[in-house]
Coordinates of C-alpha atoms in Angstrom, one line a residue:
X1 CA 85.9 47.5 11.4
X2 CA 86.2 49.5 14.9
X3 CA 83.3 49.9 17.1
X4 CA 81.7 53.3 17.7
X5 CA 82.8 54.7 21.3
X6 CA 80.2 54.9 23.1
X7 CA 80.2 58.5 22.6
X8 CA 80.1 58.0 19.1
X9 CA 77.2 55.7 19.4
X10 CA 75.2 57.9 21.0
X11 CA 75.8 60.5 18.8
X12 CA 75.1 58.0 15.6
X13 CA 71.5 57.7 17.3
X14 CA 71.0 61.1 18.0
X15 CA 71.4 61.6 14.3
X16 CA 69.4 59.1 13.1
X17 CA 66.3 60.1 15.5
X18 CA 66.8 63.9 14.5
X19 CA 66.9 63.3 10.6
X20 CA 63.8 60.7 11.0
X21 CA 61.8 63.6 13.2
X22 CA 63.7 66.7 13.8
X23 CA 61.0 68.6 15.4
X24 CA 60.4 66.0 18.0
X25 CA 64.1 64.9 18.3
X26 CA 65.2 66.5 22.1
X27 CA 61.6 65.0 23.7
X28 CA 62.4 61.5 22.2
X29 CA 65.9 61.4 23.1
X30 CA 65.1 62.0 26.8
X31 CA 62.6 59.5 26.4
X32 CA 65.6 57.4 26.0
X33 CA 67.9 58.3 29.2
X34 CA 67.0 55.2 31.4
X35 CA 68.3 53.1 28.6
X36 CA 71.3 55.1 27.7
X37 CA 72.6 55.6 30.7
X38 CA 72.3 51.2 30.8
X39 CA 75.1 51.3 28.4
X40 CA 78.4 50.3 28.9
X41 CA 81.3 52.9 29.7
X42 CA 84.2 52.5 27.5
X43 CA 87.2 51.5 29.6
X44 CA 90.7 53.1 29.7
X45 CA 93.1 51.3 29.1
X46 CA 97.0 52.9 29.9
X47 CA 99.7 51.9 27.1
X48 CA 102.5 49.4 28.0
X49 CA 105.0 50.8 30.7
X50 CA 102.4 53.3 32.2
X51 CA 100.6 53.3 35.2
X52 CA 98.0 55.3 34.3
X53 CA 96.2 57.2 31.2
X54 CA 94.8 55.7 28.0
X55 CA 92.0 56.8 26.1
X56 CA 88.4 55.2 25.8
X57 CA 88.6 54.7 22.2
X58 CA 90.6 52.3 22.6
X59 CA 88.3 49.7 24.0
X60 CA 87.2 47.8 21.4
X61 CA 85.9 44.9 23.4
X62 CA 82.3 43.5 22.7
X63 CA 80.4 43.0 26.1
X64 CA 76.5 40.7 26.0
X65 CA 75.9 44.1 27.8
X66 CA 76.3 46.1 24.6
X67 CA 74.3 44.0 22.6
X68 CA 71.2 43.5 24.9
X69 CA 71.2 47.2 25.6
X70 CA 71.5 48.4 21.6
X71 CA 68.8 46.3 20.7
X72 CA 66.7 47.9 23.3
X73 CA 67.7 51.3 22.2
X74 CA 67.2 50.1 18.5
X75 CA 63.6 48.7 19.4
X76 CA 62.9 51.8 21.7
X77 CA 63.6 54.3 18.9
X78 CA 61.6 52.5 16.2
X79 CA 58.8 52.3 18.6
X80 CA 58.9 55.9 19.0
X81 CA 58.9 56.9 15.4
X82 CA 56.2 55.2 14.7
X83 CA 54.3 55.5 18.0
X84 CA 52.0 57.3 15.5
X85 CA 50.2 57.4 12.1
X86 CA 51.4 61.2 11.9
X87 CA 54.9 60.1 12.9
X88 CA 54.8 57.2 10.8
X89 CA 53.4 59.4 7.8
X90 CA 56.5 62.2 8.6
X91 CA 58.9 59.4 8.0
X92 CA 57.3 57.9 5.3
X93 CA 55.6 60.5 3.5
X94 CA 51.9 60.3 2.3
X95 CA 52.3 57.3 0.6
X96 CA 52.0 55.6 3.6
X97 CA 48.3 56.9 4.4
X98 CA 46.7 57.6 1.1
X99 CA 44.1 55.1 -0.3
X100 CA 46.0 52.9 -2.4
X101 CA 48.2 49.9 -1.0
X102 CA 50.0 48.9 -4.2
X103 CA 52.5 51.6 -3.9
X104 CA 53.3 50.5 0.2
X105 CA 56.0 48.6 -1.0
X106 CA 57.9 51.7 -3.0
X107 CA 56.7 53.9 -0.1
X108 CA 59.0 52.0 2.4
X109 CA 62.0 51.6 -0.1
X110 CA 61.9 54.7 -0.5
X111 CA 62.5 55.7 3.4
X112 CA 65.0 52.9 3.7
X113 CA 67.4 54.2 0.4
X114 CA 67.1 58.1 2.1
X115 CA 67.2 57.3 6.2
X116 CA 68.5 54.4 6.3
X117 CA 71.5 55.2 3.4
X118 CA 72.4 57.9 6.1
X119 CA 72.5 56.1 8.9
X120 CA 74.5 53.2 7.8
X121 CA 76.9 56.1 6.2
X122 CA 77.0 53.9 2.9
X123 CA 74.5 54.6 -0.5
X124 CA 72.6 51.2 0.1
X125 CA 72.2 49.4 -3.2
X126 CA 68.8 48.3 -4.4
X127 CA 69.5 44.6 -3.3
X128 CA 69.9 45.6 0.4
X129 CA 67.0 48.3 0.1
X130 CA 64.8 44.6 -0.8
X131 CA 66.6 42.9 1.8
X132 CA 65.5 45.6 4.5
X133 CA 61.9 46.0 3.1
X134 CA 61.1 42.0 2.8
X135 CA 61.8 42.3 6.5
X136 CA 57.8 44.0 6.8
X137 CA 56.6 41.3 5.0
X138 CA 52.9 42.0 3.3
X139 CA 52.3 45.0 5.3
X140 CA 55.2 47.7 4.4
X141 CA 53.8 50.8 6.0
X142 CA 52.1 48.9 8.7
X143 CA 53.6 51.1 12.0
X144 CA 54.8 47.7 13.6
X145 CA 56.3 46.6 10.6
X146 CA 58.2 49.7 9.3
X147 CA 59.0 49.5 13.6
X148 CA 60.7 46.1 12.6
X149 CA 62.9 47.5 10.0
X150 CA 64.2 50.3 11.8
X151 CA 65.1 48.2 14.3
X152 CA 66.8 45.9 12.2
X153 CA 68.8 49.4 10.6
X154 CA 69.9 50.6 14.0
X155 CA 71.7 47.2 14.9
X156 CA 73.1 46.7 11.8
X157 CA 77.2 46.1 12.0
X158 CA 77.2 49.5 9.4
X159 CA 75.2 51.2 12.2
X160 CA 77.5 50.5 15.3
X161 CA 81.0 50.0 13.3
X162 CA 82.6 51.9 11.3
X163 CA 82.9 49.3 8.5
X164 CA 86.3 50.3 5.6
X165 CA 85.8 47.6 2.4
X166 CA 88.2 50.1 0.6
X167 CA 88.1 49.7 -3.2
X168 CA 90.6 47.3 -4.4
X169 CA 89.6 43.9 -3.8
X170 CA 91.7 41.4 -2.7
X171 CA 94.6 43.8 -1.7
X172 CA 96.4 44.3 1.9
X173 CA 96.0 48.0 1.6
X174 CA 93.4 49.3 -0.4
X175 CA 91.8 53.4 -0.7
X176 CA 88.9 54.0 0.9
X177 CA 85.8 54.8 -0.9
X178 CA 84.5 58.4 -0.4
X179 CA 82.3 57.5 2.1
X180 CA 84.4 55.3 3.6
X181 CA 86.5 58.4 3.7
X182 CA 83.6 60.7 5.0
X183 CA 82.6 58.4 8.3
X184 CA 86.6 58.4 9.2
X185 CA 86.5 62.5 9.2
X186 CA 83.8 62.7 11.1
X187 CA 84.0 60.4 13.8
X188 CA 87.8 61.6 13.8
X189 CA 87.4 64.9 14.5
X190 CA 83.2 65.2 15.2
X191 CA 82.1 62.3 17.3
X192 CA 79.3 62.1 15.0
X193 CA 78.3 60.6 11.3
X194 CA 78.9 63.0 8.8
X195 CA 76.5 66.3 7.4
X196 CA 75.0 66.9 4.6
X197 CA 77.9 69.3 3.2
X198 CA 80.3 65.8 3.6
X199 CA 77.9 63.7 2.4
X200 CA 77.2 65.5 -0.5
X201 CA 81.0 66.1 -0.7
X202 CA 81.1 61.9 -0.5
X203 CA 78.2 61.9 -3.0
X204 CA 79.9 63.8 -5.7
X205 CA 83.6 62.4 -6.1
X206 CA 85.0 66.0 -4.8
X207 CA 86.1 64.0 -1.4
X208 CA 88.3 62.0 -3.3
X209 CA 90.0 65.1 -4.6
X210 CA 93.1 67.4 -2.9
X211 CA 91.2 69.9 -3.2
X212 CA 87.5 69.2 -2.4
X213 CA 89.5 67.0 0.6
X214 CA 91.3 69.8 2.0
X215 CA 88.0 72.1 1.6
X216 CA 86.2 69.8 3.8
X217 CA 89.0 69.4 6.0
X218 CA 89.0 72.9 6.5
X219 CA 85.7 73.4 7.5
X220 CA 85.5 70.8 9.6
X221 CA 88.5 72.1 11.8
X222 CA 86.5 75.8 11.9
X223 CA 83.2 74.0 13.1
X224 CA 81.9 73.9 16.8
X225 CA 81.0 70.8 16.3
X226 CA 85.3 70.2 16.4
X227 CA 85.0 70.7 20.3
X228 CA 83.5 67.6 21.2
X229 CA 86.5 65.3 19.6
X230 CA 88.8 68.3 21.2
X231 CA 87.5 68.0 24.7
X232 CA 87.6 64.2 25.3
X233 CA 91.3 64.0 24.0
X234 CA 92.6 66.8 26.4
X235 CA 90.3 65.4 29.6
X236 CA 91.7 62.0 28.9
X237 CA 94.8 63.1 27.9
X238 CA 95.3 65.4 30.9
X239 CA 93.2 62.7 33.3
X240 CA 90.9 65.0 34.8
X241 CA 88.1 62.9 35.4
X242 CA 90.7 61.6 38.7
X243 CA 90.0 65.0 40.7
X244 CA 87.2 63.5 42.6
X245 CA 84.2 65.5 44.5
X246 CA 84.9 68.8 46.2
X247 CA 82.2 68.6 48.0
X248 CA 82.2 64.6 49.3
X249 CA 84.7 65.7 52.9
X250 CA 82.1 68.9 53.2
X251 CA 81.4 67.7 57.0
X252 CA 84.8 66.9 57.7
X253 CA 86.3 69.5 60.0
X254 CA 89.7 69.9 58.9
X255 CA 88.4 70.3 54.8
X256 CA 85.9 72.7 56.6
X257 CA 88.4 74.7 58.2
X258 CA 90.7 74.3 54.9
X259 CA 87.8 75.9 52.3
X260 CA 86.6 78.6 54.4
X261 CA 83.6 80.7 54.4
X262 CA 82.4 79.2 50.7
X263 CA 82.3 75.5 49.9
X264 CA 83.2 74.1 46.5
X265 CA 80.3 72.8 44.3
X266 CA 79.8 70.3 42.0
X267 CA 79.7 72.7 39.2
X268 CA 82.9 73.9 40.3
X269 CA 84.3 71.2 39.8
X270 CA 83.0 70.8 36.3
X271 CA 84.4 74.1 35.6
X272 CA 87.6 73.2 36.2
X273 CA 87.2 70.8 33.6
X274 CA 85.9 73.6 31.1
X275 CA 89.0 75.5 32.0
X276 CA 91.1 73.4 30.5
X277 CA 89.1 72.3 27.5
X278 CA 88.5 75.5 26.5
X279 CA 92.1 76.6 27.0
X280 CA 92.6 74.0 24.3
X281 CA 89.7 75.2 22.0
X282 CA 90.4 79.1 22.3
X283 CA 94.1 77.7 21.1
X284 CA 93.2 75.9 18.4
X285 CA 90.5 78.1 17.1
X286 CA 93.1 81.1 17.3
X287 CA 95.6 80.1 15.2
X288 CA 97.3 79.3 18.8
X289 CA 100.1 76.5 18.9
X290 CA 100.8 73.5 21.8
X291 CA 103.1 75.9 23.3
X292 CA 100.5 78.4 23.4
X293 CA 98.3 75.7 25.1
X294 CA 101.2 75.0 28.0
X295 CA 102.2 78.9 28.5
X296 CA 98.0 79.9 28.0
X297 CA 97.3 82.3 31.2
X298 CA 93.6 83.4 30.4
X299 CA 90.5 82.3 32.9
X300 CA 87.7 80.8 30.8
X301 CA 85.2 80.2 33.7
X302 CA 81.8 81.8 34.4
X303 CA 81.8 79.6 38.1
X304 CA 82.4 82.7 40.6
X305 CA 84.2 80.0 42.6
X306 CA 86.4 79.5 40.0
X307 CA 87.3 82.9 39.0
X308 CA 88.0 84.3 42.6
X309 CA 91.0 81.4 43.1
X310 CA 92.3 83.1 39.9
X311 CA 91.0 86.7 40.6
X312 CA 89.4 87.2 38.0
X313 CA 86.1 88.0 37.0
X314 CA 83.8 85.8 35.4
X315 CA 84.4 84.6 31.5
X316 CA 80.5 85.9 29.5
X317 CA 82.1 83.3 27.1
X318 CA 82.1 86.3 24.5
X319 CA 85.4 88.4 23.7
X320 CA 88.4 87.9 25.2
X321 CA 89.1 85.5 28.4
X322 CA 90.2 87.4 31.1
X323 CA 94.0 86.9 32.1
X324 CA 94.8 85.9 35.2
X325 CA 97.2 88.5 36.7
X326 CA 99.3 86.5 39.2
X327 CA 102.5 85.7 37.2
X328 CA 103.2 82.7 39.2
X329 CA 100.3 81.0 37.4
X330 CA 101.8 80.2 34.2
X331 CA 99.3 78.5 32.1
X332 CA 98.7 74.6 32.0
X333 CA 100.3 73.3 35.0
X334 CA 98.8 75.8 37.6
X335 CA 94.8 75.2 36.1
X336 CA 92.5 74.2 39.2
X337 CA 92.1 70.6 37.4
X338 CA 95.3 70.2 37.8
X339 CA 95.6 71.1 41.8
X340 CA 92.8 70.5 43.4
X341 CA 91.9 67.3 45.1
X342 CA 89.0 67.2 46.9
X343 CA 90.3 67.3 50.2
X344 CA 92.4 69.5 52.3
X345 CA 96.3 68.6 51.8
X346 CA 97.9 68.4 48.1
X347 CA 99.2 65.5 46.3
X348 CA 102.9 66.1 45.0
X349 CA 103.4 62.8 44.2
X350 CA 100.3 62.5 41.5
X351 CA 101.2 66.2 39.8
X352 CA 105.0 64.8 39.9
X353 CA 103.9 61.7 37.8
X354 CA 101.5 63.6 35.8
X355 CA 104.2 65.6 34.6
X356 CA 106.1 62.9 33.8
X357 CA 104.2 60.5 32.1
X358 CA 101.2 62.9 30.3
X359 CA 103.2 66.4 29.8
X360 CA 106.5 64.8 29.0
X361 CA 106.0 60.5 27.7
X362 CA 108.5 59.6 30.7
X363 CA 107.7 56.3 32.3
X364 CA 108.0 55.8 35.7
X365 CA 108.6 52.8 37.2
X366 CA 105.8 50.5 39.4
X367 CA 105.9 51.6 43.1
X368 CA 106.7 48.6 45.1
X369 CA 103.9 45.4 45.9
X370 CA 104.2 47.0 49.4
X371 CA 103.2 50.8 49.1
X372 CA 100.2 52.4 50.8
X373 CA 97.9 53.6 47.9
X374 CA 96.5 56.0 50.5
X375 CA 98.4 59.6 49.5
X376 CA 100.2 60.7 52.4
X377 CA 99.0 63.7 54.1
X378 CA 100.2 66.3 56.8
X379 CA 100.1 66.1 60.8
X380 CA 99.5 69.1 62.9
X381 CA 103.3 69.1 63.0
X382 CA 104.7 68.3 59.3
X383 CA 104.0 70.2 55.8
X384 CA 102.7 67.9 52.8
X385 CA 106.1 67.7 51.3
X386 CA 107.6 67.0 54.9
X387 CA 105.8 63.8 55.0
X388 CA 106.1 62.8 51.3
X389 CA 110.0 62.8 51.7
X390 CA 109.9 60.8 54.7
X391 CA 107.8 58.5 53.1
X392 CA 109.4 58.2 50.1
X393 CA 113.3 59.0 50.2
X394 CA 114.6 55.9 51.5
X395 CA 114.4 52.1 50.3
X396 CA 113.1 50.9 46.8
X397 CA 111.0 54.1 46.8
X398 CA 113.7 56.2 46.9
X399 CA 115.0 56.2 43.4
X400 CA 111.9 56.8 41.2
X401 CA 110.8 59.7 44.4
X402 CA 113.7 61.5 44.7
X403 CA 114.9 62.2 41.3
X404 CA 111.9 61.9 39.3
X405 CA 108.5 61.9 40.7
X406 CA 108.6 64.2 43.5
X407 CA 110.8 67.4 42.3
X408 CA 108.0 68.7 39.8
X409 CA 105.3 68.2 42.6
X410 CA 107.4 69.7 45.0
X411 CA 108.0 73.0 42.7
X412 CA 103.7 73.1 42.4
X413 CA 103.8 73.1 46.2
X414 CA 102.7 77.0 46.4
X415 CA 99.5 76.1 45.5
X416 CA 96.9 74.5 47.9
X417 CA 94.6 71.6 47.6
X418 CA 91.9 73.4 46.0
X419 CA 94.6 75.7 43.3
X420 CA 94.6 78.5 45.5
X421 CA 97.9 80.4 45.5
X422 CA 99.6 80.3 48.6
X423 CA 102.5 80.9 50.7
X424 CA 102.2 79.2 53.6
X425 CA 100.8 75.9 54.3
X426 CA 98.1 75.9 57.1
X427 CA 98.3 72.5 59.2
X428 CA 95.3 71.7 61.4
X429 CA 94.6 68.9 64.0
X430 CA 91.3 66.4 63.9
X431 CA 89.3 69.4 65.0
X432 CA 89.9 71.8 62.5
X433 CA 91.8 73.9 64.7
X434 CA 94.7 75.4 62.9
X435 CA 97.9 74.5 64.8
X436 CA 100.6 76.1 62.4
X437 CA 101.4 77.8 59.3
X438 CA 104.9 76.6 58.3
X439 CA 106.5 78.7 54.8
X440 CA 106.2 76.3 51.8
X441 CA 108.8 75.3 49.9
X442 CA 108.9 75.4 46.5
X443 CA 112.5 74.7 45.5
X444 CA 113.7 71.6 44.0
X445 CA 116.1 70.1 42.0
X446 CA 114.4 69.2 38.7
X447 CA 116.0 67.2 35.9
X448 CA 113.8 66.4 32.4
X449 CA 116.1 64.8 30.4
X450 CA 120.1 63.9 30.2
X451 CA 122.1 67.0 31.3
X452 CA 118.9 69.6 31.6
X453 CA 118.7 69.6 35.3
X454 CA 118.5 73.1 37.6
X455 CA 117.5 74.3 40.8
X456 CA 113.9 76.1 40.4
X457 CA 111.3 77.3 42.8
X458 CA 108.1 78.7 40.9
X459 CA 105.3 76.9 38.7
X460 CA 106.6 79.9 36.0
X461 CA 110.1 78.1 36.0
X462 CA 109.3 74.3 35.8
X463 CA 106.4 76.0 33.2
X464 CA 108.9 77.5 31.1
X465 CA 111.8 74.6 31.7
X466 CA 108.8 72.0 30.0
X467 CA 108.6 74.6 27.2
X468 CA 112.0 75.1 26.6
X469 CA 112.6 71.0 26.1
X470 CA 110.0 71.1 23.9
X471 CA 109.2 67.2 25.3
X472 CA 106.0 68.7 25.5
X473 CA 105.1 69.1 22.0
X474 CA 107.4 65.5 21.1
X475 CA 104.7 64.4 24.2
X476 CA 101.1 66.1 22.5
X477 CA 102.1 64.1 19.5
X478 CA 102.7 60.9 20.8
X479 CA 99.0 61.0 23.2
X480 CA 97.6 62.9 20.0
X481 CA 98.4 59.8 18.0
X482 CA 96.7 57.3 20.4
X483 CA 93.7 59.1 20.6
X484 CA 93.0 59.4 17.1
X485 CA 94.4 56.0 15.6
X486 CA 92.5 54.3 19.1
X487 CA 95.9 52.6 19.4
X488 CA 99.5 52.5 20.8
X489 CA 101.8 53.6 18.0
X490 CA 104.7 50.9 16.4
X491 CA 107.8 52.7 15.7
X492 CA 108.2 50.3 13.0
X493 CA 104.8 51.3 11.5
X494 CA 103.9 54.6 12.7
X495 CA 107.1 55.9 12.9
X496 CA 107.3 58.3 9.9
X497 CA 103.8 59.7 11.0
X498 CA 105.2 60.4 14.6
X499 CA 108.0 62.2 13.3
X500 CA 105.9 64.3 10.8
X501 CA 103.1 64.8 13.8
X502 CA 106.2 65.8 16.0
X503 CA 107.7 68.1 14.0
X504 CA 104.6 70.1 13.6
X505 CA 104.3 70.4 17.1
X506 CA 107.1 71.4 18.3
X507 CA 107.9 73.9 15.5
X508 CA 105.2 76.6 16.9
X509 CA 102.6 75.9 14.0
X510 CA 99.2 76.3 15.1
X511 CA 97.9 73.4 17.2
X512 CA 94.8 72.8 14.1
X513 CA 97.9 71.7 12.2
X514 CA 98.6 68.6 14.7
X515 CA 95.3 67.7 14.1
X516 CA 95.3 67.9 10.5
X517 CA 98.9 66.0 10.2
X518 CA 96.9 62.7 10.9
X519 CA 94.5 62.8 7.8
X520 CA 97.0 64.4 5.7
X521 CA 99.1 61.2 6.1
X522 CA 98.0 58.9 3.7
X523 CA 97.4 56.0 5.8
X524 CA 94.3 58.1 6.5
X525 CA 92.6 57.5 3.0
X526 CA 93.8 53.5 3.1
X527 CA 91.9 50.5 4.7
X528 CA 94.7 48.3 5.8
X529 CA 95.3 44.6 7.6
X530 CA 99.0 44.8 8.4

């Protein structure tokens, strides 16, 4: 019985207000924003070993918060939807306003077995219709009363989890019933409850089938709707929400002189997110595979400040995506989210773990009880890299630094603190005044795994040298896996799955087909208490 993310949940009441009163759906749900945005974030919790990471699916923890706040929003959306005889009368029908009273009762049983069967995601038998209704007492189509009952729909466990019973009673693991099945696809892979083409699918008995699974399967992977599952695996996955502000040092002198002429935006900085997410969509919607993702050298931005650091002119979102001509940004690794940081010097030491521990699933030890966690940053004297090795080579830090963390940040070191290509590194004292401009280096000794270790000195190499390990792919699978099973994987349990996951992504498939893997396995169609 998981709890809806909070994205989910939000998404579960959008759905119920729009199929209640489409045409008035948008106004009431901003109507709502003060309460929403009362809700509880889900909290991220990294897997045992790392440091960082860990998706938001994952918390299932139940706060007083989350109660207090959904019975609000319960109460606030039943208020609205019947703020109204005519609202009252859309959701009801004219049975609720004719001249006869002894067919109130059928009226409002009505509404609960069609809205409210779709918004608990389960065909409500008649005993729970009665058990709904009796909760309006003598007045069924009274606007407070009917207010009552929705209320008492939207914070119903069936509304806020998603609840599996299976079909074999009394068994450990047990098939799912078809709309058991239904919910799982769509919160899987749509964030939302399912359509009317699943439902009906559901509704039927074609779910149940290879076939009619697969065709619904299919579609669901072509539809839009895919994107919003898509975008907040790869933004946890990747951990871009830990680029902070470009604009917070605006009035700081040094980041002044650093920028230039034209300052950063917010939306800039949202665009670097949409880079990468739509890197991954374009990929998966073209047939493209999680090597195609890592090696994928288009621009999809339509922020001019984004497109002149890859020089490139802005994405319509229509057609092609332009590609970025400089071949020493080579996909992935040299995306803006990636490099920038919201101030004026880099940070090799976070790209050199994010390498390790979200492209490749290598764990890096704890840094010591002692370490600064202030990232260090150049003098008017020494280059970033300068001052990371001198910080880092010697003592306990030394042996995670040297060999591990710091080579792959060192290599992205020809790009600047905003993912601006460079070849120089342009130190500057308090002021802002620029006191050198020292050559960067790039080169480093870079091992992934066992006896793969060479000297490289590009983003293109270190790019290519991920690619050619295919750790990457073994990597996707694994974070892939957490994301959609909103748990750490048991080698004893999940181990088959992994294999079959990692297979498909490392064998240059098309990405869609990592997706599918999970609810192809059959564990996918099977409520189970191990």
């Amino acid at each position: 019985m998981p709890r809806l993310s909070r994205a989910q949940l939000m998404n579960s009441l959008r759905f119920a207000i729009a199929r209640a009163l489409p045409n008035e759906a948008d106004a009431l749900w901003t109507k709502l924003t003060p309460i929403l945005a009362r809700y509880p974030t889900d909290q991220r919790t990294p897997a045992p070993g790392d440091l960082k990471g860990g998706f938001s699916r994952l918390d299932q923890s139940i706060q007083q918060t989350q109660v207090d706040v959904m019975y609000d929003l319960g109460k606030a959306v039943a208020q609205e939807l019947t703020s109204t005889d005519a609202r009252r009368d859309a959701l009801l029908g004219s049975c609720a306003s004719d001249s006869q009273t002894a067919n109130d009762r059928a009226c409002l049983e009505t509404f609960i077995q069609g809205w409210g069967s779709r918004v608990l995601r389960y065909p409500l038998p008649t005993a729970e219709v009665t058990a709904f209704a009796d909760i309006a007492g003598a007045t069924p189509v009274d606007r407070a009363a009917v207010a009552d009952v929705i209320t008492t729909l939207l914070n119903s466990p069936w509304f806020l989890y998603r609840v599996e019973h299976g079909t074999t009673v009394g068994q450990p693991v047990s098939p799912l019933s078809a709309f058991e099945l239904a919910s799982k696809l769509s919160y899987q892979f749509w964030q939302a409850p399912p359509d009317d083409a699943l439902w009906a699918a559901a509704t039927d008995g074609s779910l149940l089938t290879e076939s009619g699974f697969n065709a619904q399967l299919d579609r669901m992977m072509k539809s839009p709707q895919l994107r919003s599952s898509l975008d907040e695996f790869v933004s946890e996955w990747l951990r871009l929400e830990e680029l902070p502000s470009l604009v917070a040092l605006r009035n700081d002198p040094v980041y002044q002189a650093f920028v230039g002429a034209r300052m950063p935006t917010d939306a800039s900085r949202t665009a670097m997110f949409e880079d990468v997410q739509l890197s991954a969509w374009n990929t998966v919607v073209s047939g493209g595979s999680v090597s195609d993702f890592l090696l994928d050298r288009r621009s999809y931005t339509a922020d001019p400040f984004l497109a002149a650091i890859y020089g490139v002119p802005v994405w319509d979102g229509f057609g092609p995506a332009p590609v970025i001509p400089s071949q020493n940004r080579s996909g992935l690794l040299t995306r803006a989210a990636l490099l920038a940081t919201g101030t004026a010097s880099t940070r090799p030491i976070h790209k050199g773990y994010l390498v390790r521990n979200a492209l490749l699933c290598q764990q890096v030890g704890a840094p010591p009880p002692n370490a600064s966690d202030r990232p260090p940053a150049p003098t008017d004297s020494m280059t970033t890299r300068q001052v990371v090795t001198q910080l880092t080579s010697g003592g306990s830090c030394g042996g995670c630094h040297n060999n591990t963390i710091n080579p792959p940040g060192f290599v992205l070191e020809g790009f600047d603190a905003l993912g601006r290509e460079r070849g120089v590194e342009r130190l500057y004292d308090p002021q802002g005044h620029e006191t050198a401009t020292p050559p960067v280096d790039t080169s480093a000794d870079v091992w992934l795994y066992d006896s793969e270790q060479r000297v490289i000195s590009s983003a293109a190499e270190l790019s290519r040298m991920i690619d050619d390990s295919q750790l990457f792919g073994s990597c996707v699978a694994q974070h892939y896996f957490r994301f959609a099973h909103a748990r750490v994987e048991s080698t004893s349990r999940d181990g088959c799955l992994l294999s079959e996951m990692e297979a498909v992504a490392r064998s240059g498939a098309p990405m869609a087909d990592l997706l599918k893997t999970v609810a192809h396995h059959p564990a996918f169609k099977q409520r189970s208490f191990p």
